[in-house]
Coordinates of C-alpha atoms in Angstrom, one line a residue:
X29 CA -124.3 89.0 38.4
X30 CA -127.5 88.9 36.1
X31 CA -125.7 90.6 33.1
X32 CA -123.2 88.3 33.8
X33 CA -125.2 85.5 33.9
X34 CA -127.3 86.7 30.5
X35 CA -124.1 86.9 28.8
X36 CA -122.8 84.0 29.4
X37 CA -125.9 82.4 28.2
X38 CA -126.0 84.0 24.9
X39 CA -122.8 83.7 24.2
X40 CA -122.6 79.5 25.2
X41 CA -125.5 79.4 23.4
X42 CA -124.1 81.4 20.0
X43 CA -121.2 78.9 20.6
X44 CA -123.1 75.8 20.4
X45 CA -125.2 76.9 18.1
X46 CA -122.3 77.8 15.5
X47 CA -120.7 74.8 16.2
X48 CA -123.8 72.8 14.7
X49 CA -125.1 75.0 12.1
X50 CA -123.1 74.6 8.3
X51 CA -123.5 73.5 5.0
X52 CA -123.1 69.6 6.2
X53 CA -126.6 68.6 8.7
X54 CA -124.6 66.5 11.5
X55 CA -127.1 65.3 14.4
X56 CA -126.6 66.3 17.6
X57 CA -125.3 63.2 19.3
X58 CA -122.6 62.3 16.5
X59 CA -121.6 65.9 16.2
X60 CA -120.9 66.1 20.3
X61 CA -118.9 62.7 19.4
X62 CA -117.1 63.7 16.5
X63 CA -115.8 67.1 18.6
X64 CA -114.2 64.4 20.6
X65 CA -112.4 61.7 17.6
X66 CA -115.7 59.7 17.9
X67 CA -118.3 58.2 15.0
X68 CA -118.0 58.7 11.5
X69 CA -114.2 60.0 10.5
X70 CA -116.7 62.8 7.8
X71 CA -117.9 64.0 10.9
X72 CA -115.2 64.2 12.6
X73 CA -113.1 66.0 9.9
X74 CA -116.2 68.7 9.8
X75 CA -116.0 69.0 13.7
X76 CA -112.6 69.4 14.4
X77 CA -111.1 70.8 11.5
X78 CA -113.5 73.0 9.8
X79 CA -116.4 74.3 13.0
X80 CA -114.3 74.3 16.0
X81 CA -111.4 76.3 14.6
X82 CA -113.9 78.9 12.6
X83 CA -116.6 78.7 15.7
X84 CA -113.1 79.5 18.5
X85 CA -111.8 82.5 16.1
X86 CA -114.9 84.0 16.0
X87 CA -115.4 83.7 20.0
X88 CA -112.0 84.9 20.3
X89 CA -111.9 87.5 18.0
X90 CA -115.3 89.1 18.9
X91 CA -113.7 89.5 22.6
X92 CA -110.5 90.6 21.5
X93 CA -112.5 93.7 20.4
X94 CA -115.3 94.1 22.3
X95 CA -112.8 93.9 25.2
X96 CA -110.4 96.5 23.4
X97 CA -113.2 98.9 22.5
X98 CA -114.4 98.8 26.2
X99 CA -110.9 99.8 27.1
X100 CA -110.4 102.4 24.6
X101 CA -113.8 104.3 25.5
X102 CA -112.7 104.2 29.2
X103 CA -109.6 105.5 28.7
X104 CA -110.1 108.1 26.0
X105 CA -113.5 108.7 27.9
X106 CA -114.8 109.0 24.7
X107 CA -117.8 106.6 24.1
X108 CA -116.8 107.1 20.0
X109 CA -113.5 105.7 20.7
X110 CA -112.9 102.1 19.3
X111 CA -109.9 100.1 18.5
X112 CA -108.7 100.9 15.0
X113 CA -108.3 104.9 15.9
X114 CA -104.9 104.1 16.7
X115 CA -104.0 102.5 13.7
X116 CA -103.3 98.7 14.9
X117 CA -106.1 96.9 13.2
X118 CA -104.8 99.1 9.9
X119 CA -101.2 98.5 10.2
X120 CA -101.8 94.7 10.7
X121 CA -103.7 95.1 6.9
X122 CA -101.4 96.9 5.8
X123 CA -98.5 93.6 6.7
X124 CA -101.0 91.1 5.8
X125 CA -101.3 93.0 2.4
X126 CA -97.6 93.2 1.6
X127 CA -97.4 89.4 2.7
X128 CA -100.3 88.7 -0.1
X129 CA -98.2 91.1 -2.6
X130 CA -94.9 89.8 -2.5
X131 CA -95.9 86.1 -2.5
X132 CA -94.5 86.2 1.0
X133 CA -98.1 84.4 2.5
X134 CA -97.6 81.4 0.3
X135 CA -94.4 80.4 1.5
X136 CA -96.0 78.9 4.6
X137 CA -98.9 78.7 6.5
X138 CA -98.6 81.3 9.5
X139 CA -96.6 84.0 7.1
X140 CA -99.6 86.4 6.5
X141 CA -101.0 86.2 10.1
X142 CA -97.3 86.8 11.7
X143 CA -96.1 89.8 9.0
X144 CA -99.9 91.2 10.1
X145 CA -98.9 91.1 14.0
X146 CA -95.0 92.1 13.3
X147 CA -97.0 95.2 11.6
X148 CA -99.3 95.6 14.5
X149 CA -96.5 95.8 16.7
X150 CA -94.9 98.3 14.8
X151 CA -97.5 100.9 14.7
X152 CA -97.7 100.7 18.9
X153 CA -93.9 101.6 18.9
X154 CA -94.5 104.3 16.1
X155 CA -97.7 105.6 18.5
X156 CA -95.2 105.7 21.7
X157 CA -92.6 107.3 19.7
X158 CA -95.0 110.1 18.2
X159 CA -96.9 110.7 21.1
X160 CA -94.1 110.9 23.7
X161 CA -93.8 108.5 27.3
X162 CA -96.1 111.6 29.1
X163 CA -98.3 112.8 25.8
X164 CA -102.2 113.7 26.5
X165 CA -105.0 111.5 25.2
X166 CA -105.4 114.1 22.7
X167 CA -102.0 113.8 21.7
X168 CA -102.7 109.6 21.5
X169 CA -105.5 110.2 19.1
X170 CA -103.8 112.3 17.0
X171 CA -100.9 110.2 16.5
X172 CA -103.2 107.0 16.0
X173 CA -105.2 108.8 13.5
X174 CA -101.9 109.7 11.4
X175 CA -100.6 106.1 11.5
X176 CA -104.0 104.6 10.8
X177 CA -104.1 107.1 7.5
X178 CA -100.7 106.4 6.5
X179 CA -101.1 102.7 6.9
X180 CA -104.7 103.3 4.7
X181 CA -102.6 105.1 2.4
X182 CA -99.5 102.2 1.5
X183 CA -102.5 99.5 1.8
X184 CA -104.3 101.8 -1.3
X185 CA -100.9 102.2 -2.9
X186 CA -100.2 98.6 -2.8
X187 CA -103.4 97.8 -4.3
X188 CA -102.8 100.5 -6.8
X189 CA -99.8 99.0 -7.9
X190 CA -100.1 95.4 -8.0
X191 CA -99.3 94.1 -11.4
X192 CA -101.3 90.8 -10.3
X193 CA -105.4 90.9 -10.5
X194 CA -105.6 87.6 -8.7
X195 CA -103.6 88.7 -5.8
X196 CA -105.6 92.4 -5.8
X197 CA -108.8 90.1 -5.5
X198 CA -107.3 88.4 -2.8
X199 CA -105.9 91.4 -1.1
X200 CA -109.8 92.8 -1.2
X201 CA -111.5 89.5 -0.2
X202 CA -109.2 89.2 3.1
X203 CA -109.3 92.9 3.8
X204 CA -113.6 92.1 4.2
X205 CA -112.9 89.8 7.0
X206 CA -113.7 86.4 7.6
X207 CA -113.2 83.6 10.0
X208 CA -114.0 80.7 7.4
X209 CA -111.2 78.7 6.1
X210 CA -109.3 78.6 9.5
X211 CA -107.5 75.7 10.8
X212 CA -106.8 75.0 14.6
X213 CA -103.3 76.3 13.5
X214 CA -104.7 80.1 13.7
X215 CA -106.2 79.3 16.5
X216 CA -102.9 78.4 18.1
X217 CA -101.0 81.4 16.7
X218 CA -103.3 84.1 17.9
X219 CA -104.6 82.2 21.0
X220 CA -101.4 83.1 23.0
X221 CA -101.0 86.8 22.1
X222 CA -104.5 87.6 22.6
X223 CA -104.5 86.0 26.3
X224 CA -101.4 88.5 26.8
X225 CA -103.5 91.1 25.5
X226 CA -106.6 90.3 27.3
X227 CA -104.8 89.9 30.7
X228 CA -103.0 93.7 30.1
X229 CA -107.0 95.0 29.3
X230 CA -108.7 93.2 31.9
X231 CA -106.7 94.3 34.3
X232 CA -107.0 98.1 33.8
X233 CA -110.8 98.8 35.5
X234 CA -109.2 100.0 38.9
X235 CA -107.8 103.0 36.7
X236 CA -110.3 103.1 34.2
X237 CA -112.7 103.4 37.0
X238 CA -110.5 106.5 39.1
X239 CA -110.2 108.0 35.6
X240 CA -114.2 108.7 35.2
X241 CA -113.4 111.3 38.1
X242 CA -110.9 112.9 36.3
X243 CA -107.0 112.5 35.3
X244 CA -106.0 114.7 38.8
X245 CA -108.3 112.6 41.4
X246 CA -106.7 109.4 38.9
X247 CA -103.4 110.3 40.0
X248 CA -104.4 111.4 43.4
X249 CA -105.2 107.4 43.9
X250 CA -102.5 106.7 43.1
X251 CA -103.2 105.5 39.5
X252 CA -100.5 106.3 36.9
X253 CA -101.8 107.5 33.9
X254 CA -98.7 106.6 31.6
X255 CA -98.5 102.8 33.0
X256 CA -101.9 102.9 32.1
X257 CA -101.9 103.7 28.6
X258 CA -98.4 101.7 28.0
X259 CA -100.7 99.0 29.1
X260 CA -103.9 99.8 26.9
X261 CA -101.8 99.9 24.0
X262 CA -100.0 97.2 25.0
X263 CA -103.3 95.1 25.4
X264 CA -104.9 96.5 22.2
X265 CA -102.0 95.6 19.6
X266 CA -101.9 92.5 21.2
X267 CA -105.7 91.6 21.1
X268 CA -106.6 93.3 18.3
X269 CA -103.3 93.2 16.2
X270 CA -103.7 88.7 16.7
X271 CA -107.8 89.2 15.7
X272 CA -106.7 91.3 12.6
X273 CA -103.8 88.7 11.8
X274 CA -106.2 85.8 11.5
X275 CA -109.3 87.2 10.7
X276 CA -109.2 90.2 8.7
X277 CA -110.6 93.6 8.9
X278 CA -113.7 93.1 11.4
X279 CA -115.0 96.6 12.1
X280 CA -118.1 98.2 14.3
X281 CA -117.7 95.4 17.5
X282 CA -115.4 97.4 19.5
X283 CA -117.4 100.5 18.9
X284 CA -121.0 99.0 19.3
X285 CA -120.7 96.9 21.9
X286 CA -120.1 98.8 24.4
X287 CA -122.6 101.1 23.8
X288 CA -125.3 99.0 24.0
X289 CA -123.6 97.0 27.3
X290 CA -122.9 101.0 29.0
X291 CA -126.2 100.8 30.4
X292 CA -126.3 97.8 32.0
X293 CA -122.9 98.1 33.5
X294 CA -124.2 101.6 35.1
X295 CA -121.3 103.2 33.3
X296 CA -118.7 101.1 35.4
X297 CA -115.6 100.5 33.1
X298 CA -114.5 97.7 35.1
X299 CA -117.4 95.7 34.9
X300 CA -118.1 97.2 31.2
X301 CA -114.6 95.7 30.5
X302 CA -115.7 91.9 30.5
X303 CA -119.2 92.4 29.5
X304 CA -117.7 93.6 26.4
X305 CA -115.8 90.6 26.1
X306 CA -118.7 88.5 25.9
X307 CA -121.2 90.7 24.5
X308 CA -118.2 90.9 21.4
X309 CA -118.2 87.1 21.1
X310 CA -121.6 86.5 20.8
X311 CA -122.1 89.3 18.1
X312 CA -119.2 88.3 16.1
X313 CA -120.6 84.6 16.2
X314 CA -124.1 85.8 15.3
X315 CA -122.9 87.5 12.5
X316 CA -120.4 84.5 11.1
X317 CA -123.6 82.3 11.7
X318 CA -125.6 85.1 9.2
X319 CA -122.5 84.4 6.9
X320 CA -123.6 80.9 6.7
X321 CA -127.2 80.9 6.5
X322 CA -127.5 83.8 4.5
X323 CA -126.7 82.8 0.9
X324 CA -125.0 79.9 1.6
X325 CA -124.2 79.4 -1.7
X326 CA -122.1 83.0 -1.8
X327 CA -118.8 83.3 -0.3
X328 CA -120.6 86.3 2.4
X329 CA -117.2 87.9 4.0
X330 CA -118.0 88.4 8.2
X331 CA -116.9 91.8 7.8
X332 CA -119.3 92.6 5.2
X333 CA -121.9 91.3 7.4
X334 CA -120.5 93.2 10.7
X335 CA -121.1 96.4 9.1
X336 CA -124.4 95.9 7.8
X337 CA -125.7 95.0 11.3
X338 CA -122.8 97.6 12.9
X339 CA -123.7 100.8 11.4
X340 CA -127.5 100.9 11.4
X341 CA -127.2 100.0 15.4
X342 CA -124.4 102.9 15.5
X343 CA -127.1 105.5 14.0
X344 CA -129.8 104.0 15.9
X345 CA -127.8 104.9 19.0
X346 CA -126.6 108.0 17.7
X347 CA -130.2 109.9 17.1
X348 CA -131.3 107.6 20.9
X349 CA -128.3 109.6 22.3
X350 CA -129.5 112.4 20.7
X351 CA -133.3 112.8 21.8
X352 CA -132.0 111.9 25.3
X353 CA -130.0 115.1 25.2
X354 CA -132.5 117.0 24.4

């Protein structure tokens, strides 16, 4: 109940906080106002239409992964498992691209974020169909790795080919991930698929927990192993397909944040499940809040920022991990 509690205080806090942090100083009282129609119609604009959106996509996408990586590591019982090693976060670049290529995302509002989770979707079925209804986790990974690389492969290609510089820029900029720009709109599009997706993950600690003694004592209680990866994939390309869709390529949260949550979960994948979820909110919103206050002035992408902060934690827990063993 303490981490819980913790959590849910850094993670209100990173809320409020990005909610009331930007370019424009708005004062307390009229911002809390303005959130609800009230004061000055400026600050209402900069409330509803610009913070809330970015300030619920990061919240929501930072749990989307957190939450998916969790899942992933329990499952593969792999604590280097994350998300995009089986190729949903790429597949959704890969549609996003080709919807920035073709002219297809400026024919209406939710066209890139939808071809992005039409993508997603795609590279689940692909997954199921190369790795078979009964395959191993070995056999999951493998297949993941080959439609992540293929779908790294056309995204390069596409870029390679484009006859238009402006739309390669633009194909670059949104690959580096960013919640900025985002209207309530996004919110609403990838608001329903990643509830679907967070409901499928949430609900898989009773068999990621019987898994941690093995896939024969799993199915000895009863737990079936190939529900319960039709349902991790099934959450994932929900979650993390939507996230991808509206946000871009967001990388290191799924992988870091459960590593440094493990520990205070005592290694229970149940309970690491939603501490991810929070602990993935609150770092995606502390690193969209660096976006802003660091060079302001400079368009700073949230992915560009995630990896900074993402990979030196990774090594840092890599050589901890490391002097534990030994």
């Amino acid at each position: 109940m303490r981490l819980f509690g913790a959590l849910m205080v850094l993670t209100g806090g990173m809320f409020l906080t990005s909610l009331f942090v930007g370019y424009a100083a708005i004062p307390l009282g009229d911002g809390m106002a303005a959130l609800f129609g009230a004061g000055d119609p400026l600050f209402v604009t900069v409330m509803q239409d610009i913070r809330l959106p970015r300030t619920l996509l990061a919240a929501m996408v930072g749990a989307s992964l957190g939450l998916a990586g969790a899942a992933m590591q329990g499952f593969l019982r792999n604590p280097l498992a994350e998300p995009g090693l089986i190729g949903v976060s790429g597949s959704a670049a890969l549609g996003a691209v080709i919807a920035l290529q073709t002219g297809f995302a400026a024919t209406f509002l939710l066209a890139l974020p939808l071809t992005a989770l039409v993508f997603a979707g795609a590279a689940v079925g692909l997954i199921l169909l190369l790795a078979g209804p009964r395959g191993s986790s070995l056999t999951l990974i493998l297949a993941g790795i080959a439609v992540s690389a293929f779908a790294a492969a056309l995204t390069s290609l596409t870029l390679n080919l484009s006859p238009n510089p402006y739309a390669a820029s633009e194909i670059v900029f949104w690959m580096m991930g960013s919640v900025a720009d985002r209207a309530m709109t996004h919110v609403w599009l990838a608001l329903p698929i990643m509830a679907l997706g967070w409901l499928a993950l949430a609900t898989l600690g009773r068999g990621l927990d019987a898994l941690t003694l093995g896939e024969d004592a799993a199915e000895a209680m009863g737990i079936s192993l190939s529900t319960l990866r039709l349902q991790l994939l099934f959450g994932t390309a929900a979650a993390v397909g939507a996230a991808t869709a509206v946000a871009g390529a967001v990388g290191f949260v799924g992988l870091v944040v459960p590593h440094i949550l493990r520990r205070f979960a005592h290694g229970q994948p149940s309970t690491l499940l939603w501490a991810s979820a929070l602990g993935g909110a609150a770092m995606v919103l502390a690193a969209d809040l660096a976006t802003r206050l660091i060079l302001p002035d400079r368009d700073l992408k949230l992915g560009v920022v995630m990896a900074l902060i993402g990979a030196p934690l990774f090594l840092h827990l890599i050589y901890k991990t490391r002097r534990e063993i030994a």
